PDB file of C-alpha atoms and ligand atoms in Angstrom:
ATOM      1  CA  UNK A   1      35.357  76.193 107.788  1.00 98.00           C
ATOM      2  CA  UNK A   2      36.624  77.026 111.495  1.00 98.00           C
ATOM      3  CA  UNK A   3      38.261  75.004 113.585  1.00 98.00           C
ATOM      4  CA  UNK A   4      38.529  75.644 117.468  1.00 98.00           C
ATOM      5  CA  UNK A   5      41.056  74.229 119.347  1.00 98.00           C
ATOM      6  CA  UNK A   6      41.309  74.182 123.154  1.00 98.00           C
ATOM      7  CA  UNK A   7      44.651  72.955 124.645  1.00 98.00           C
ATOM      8  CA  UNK A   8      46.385  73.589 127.957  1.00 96.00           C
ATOM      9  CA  UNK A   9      49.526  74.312 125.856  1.00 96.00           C
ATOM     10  CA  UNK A  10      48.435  75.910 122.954  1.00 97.00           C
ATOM     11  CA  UNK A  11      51.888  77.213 122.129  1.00 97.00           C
ATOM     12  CA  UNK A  12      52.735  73.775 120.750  1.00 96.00           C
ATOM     13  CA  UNK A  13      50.315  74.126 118.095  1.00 96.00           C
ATOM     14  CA  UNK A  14      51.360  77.982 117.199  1.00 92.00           C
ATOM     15  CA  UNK A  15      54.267  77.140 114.522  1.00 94.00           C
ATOM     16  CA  UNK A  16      52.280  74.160 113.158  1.00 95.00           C
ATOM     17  CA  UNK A  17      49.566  75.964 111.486  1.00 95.00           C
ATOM     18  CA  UNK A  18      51.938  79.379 110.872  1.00 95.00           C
ATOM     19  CA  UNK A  19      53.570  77.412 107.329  1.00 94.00           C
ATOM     20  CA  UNK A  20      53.153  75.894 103.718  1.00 93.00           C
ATOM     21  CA  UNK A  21      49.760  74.467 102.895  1.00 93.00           C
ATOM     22  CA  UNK A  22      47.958  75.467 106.365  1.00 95.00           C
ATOM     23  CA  UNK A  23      49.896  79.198 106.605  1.00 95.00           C
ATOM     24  CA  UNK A  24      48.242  79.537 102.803  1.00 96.00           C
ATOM     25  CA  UNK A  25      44.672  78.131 103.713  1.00 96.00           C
ATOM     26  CA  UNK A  26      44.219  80.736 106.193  1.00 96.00           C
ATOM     27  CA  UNK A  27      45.465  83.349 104.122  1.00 97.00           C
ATOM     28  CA  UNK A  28      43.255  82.581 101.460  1.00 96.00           C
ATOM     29  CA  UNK A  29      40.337  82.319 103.574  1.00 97.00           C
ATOM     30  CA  UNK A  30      38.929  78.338 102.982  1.00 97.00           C
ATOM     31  CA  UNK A  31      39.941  78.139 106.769  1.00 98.00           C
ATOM     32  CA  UNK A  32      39.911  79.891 110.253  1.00 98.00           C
ATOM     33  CA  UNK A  33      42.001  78.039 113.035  1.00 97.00           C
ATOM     34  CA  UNK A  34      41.596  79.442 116.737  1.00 98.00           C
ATOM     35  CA  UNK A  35      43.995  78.097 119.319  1.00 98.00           C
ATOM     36  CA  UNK A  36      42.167  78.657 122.398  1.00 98.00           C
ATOM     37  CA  UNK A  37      44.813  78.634 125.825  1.00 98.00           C
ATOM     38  CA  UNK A  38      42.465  76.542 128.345  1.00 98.00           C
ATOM     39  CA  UNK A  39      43.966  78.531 131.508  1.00 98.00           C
ATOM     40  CA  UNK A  40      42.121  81.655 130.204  1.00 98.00           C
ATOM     41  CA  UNK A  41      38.793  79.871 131.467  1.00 98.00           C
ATOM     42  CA  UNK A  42      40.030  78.292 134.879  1.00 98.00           C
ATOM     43  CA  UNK A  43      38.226  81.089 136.799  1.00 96.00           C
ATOM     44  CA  UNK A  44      40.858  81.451 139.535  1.00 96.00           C
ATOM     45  CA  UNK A  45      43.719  83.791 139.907  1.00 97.00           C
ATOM     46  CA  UNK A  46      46.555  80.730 139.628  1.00 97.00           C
ATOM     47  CA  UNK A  47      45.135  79.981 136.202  1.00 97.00           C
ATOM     48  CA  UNK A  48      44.905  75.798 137.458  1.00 97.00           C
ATOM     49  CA  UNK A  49      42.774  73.532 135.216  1.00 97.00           C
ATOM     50  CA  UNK A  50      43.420  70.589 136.787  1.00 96.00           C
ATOM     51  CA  UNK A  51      43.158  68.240 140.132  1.00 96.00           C
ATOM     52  CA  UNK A  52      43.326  65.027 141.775  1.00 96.00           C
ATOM     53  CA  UNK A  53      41.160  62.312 140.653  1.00 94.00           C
ATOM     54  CA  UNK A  54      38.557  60.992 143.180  1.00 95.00           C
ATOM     55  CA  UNK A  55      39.307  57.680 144.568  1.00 95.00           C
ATOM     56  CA  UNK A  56      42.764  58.357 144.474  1.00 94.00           C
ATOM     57  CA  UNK A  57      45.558  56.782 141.676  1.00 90.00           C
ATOM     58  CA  UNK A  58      47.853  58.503 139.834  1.00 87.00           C
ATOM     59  CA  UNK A  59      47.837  61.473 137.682  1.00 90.00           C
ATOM     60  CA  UNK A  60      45.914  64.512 137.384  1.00 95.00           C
ATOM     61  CA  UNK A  61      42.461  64.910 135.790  1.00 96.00           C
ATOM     62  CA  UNK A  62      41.579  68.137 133.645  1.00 97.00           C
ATOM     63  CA  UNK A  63      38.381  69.535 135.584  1.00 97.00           C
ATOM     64  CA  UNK A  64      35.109  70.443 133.752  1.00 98.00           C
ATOM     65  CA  UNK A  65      34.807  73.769 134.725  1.00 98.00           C
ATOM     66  CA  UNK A  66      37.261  75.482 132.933  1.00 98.00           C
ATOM     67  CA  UNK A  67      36.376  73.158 129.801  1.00 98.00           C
ATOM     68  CA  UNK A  68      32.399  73.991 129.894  1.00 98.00           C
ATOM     69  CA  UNK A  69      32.996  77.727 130.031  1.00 98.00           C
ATOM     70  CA  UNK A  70      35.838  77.808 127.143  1.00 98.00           C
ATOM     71  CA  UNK A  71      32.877  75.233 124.853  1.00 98.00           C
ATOM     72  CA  UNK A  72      29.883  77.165 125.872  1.00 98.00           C
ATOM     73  CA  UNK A  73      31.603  80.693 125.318  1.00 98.00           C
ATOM     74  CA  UNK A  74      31.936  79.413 121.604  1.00 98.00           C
ATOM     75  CA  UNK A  75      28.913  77.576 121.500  1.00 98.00           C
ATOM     76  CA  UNK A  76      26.831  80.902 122.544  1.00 98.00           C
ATOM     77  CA  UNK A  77      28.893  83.000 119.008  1.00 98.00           C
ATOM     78  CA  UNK A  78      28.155  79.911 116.250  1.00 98.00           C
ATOM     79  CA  UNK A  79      27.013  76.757 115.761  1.00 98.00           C
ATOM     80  CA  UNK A  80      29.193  73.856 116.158  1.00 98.00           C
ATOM     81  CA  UNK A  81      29.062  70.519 113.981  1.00 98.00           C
ATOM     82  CA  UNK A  82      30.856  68.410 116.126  1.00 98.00           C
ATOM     83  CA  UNK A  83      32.668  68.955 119.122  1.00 98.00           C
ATOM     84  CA  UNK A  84      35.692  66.603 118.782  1.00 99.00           C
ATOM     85  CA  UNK A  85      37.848  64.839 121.979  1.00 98.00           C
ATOM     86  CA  UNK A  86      41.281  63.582 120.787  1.00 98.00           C
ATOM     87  CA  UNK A  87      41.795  60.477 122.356  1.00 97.00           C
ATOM     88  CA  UNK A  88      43.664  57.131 122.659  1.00 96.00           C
ATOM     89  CA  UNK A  89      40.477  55.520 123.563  1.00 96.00           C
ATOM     90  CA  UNK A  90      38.527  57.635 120.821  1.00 97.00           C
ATOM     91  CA  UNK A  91      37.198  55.721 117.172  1.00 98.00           C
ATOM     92  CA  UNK A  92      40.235  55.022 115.249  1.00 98.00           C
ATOM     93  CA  UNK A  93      41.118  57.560 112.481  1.00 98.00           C
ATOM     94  CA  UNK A  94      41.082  57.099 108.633  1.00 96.00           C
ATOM     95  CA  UNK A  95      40.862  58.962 105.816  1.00 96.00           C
ATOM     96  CA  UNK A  96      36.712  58.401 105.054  1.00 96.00           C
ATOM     97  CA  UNK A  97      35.766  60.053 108.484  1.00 98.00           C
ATOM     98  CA  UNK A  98      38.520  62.760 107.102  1.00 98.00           C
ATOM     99  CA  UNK A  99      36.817  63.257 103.918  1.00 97.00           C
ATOM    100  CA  UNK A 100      33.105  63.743 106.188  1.00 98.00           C
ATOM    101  CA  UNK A 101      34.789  65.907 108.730  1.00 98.00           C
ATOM    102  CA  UNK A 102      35.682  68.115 105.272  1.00 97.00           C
ATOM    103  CA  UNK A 103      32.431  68.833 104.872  1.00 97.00           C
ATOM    104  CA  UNK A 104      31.303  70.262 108.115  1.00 98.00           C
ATOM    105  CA  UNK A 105      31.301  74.103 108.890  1.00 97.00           C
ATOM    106  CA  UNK A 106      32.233  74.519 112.541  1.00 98.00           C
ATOM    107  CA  UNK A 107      34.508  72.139 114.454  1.00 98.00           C
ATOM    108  CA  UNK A 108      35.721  71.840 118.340  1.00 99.00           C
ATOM    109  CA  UNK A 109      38.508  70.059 118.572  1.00 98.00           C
ATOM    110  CA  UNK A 110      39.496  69.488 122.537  1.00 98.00           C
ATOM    111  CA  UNK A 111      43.359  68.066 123.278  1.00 98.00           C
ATOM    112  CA  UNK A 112      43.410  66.334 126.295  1.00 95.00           C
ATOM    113  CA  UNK A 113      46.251  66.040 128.518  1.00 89.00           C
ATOM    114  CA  UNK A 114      47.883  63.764 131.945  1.00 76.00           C
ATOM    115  CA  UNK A 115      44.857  61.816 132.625  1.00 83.00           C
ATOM    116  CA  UNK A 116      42.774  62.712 130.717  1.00 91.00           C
ATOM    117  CA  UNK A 117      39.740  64.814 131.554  1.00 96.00           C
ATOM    118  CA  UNK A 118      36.586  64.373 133.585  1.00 97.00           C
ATOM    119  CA  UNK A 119      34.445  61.904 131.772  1.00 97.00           C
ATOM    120  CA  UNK A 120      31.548  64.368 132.595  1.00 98.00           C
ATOM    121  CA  UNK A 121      32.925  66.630 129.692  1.00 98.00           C
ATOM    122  CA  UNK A 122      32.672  63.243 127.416  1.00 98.00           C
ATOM    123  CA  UNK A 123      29.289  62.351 128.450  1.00 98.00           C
ATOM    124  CA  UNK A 124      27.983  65.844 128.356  1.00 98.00           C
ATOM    125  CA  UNK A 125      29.870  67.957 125.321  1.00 98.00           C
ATOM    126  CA  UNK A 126      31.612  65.597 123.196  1.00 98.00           C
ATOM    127  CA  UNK A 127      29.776  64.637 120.083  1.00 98.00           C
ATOM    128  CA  UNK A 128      32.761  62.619 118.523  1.00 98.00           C
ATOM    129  CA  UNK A 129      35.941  60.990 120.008  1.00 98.00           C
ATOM    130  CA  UNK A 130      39.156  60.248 118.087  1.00 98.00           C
ATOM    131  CA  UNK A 131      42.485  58.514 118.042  1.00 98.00           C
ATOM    132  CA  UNK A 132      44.486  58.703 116.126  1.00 98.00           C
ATOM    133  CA  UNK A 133      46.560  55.797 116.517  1.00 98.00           C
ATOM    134  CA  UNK A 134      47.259  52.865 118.900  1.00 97.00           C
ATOM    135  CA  UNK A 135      49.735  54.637 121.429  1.00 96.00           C
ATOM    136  CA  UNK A 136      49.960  57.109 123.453  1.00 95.00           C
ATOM    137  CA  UNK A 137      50.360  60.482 122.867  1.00 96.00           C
ATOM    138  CA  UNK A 138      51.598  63.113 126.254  1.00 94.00           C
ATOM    139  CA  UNK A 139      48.653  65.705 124.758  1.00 95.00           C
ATOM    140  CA  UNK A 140      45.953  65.557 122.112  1.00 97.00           C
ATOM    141  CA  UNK A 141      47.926  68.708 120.793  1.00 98.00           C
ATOM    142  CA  UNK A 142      49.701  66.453 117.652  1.00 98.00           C
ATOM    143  CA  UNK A 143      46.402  64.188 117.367  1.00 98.00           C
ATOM    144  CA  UNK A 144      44.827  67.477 116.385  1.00 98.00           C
ATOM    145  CA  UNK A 145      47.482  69.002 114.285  1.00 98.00           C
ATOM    146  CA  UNK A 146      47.335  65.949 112.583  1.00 98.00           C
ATOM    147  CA  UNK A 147      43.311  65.669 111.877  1.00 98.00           C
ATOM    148  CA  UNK A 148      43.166  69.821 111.027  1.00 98.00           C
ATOM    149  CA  UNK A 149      45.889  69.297 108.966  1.00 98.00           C
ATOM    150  CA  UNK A 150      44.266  66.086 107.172  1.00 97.00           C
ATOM    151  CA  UNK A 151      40.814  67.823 106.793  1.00 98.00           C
ATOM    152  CA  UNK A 152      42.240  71.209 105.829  1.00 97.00           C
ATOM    153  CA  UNK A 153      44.473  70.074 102.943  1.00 96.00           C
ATOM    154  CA  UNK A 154      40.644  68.360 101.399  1.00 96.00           C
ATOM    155  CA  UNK A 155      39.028  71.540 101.341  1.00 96.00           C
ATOM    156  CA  UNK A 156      38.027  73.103  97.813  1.00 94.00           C
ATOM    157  CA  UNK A 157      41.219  75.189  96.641  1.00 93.00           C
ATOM    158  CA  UNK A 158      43.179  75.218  99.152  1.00 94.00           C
ATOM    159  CA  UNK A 159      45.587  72.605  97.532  1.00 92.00           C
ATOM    160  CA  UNK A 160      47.127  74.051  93.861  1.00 83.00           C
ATOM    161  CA  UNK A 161      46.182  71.011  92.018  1.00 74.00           C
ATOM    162  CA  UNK A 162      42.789  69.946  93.467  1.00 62.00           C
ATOM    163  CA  UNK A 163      43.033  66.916  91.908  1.00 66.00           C
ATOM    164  CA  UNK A 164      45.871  65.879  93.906  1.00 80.00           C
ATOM    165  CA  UNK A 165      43.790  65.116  96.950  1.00 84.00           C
ATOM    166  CA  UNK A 166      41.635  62.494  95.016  1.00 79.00           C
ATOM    167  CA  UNK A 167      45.250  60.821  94.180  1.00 81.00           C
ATOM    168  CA  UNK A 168      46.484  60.317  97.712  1.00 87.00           C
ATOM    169  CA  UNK A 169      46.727  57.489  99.380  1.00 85.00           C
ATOM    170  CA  UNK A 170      43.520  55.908 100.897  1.00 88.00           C
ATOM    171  CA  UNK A 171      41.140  57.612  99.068  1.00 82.00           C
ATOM    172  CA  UNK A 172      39.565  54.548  97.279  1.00 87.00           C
ATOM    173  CA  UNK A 173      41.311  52.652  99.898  1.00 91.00           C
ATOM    174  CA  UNK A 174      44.654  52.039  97.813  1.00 94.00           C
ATOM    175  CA  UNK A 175      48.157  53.284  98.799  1.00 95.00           C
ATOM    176  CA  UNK A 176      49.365  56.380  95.946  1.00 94.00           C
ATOM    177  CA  UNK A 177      51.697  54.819  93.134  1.00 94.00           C
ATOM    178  CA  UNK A 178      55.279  55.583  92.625  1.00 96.00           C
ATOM    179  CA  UNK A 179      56.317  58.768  92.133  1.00 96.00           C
ATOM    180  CA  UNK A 180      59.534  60.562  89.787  1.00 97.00           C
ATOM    181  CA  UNK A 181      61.458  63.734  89.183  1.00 96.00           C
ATOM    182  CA  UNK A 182      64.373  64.918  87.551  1.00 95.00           C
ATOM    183  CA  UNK A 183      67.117  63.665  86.554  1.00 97.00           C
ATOM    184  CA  UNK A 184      65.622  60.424  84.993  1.00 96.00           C
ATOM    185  CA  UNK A 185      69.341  58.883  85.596  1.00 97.00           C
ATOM    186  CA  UNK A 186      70.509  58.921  88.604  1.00 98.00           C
ATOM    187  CA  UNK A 187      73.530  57.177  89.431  1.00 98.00           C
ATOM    188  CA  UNK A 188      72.288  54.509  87.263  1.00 98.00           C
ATOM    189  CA  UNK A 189      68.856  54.503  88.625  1.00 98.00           C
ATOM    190  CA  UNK A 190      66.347  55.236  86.030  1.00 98.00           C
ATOM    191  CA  UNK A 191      62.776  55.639  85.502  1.00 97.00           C
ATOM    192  CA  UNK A 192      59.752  53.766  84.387  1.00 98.00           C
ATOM    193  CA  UNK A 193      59.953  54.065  80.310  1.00 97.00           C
ATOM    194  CA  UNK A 194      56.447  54.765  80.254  1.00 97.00           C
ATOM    195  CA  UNK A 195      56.596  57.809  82.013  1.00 97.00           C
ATOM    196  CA  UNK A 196      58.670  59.644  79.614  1.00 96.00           C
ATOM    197  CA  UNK A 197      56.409  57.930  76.894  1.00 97.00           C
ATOM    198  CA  UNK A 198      53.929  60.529  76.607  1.00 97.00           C
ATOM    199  CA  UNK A 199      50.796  57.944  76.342  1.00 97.00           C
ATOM    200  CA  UNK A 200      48.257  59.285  79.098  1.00 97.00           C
ATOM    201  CA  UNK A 201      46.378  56.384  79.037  1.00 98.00           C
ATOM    202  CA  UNK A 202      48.673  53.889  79.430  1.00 98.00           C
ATOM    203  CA  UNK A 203      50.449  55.810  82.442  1.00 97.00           C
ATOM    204  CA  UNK A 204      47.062  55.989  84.176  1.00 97.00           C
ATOM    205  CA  UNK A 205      47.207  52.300  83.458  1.00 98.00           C
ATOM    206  CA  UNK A 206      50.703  51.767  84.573  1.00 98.00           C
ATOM    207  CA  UNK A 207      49.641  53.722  87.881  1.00 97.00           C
ATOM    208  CA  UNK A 208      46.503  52.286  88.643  1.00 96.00           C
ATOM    209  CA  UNK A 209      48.375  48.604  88.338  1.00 98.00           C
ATOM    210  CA  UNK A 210      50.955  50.012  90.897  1.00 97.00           C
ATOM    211  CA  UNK A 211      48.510  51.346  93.350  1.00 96.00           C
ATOM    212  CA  UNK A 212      47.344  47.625  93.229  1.00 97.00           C
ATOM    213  CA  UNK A 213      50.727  45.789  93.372  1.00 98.00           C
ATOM    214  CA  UNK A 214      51.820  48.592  96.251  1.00 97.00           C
ATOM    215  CA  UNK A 215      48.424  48.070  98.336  1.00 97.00           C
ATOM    216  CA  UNK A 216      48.856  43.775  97.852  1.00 97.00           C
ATOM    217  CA  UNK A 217      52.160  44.234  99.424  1.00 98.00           C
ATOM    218  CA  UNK A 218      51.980  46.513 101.880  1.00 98.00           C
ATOM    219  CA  UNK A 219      48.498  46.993 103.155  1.00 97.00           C
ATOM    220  CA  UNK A 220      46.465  43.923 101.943  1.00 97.00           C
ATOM    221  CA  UNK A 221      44.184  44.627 104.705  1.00 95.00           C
ATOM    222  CA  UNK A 222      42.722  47.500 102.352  1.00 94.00           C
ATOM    223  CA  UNK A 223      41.889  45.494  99.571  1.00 93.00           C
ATOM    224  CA  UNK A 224      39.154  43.291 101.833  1.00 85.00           C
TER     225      UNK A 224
HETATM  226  N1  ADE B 301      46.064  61.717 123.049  1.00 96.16           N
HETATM  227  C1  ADE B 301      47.036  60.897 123.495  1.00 96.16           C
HETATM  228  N2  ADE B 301      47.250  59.897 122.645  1.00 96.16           N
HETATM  229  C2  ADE B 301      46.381  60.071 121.604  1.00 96.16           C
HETATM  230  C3  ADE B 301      46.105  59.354 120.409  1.00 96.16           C
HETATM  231  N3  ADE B 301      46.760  58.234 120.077  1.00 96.16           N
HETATM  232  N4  ADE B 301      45.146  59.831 119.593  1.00 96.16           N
HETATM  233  C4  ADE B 301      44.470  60.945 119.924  1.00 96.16           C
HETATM  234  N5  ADE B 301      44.677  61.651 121.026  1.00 96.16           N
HETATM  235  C5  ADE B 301      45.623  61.230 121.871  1.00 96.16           C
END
């Protein structure tokens, strides 16, 4: 997979995908990441991307121009499956469009930024818009830190235990069960028996029952 992202301050994202499971992922090769710095394709000497909005109001608008040429320059060297526009307005995030964005190739992601940007780039590039979350973010730089991080982590070996993916939470739309380490006393705080018992099947039991009791309580919503 390669992921593409544009951003007007792409030096947010640098440290974010230079560590732990992402650093690794690139190393091994199951991902490429490519910050791409927006300014490089503003086409004038004072590197602007941005302008007024017609009709007046506040804020400033990120202009088409400089987004067209950075999308078509790496729409001319591959094929893209979607080209992605993180936004508060976009289709709200979850973990099933995660697991289908895990099985494209080529992805754009574009971070938006003050206003916003010219809804011409929506109508005419954009094949998918995203938020994730109701708020509001100052960039679309975290929104897509956070949905490259939640599609790379799903792709074949990149995580040690690949089953550990299929255990999170959401996938099958129920929240991940407790969790313990060492010590098994601490302070007086101990552990579920059955943990230590060494019966499989009844701590897959014992799991699956608190993936249900966890989900009732906290996210019934899910269960619908
Ligand atoms: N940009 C600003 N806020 C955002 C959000 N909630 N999701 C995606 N992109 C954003």
């Amino acid at each position: 997979m390669r992921i593409d992202i544009i951003s007007c301050v792409p030096a947010l994202l640098d440290s974010f995908f230079a560590h732990s499971i992402l650093k690794r992922a690139q190393e091994g090769k199951y991902v490429e990441v490519v910050v791409h710095d927006l300014r490089d394709y503003s086409g004038n000497k004072h590197r602007s991307i941005d302008d007024y909005a017609f009709g007046g109001g506040a804020g400033m608008v990120l202009q088409i121009e400089p987004i067209a040429r950075c999308i078509r320059t790496l729409q001319a060297e591959r094929e893209y499956d979607e080209v992605i526009y993180l936004t508060p307005d976009g289709e709200l995030m979850e973990q099933k469009m995660v697991n289908q964005l895990s099985l494209k190739g080529n992805l754009i992601m574009l971070c938006g930024h003050y206003k916003g940007v010219d809804q011409r780039v929506r109508d005419i590039f954009i094949t998918k818009e995203i938020s994730i979350g109701d708020y509001v973010l100052s960039g679309g730089e975290i929104a897509a830190a956070v949905l490259a991080d939640s599609v790379i982590r799903l792709l074949p070996g990149v995580l040690n235990d690949e089953t550990s993916a299929l255990t999170d939470s959401f996938q099958d739309n129920l929240l991940a069960p407790p969790v313990y380490s060492r010590p098994s006393d601490f302070e007086g705080h101990g552990i579920p028996e059955i943990l230590v018992s060494g019966h499989e099947a009844k701590i897959e039991a014992w799991r699956y029952e608190q993936s249900i009791k966890r989900t009732k309580e906290r996210r019934p919503d899910l269960l619908k």
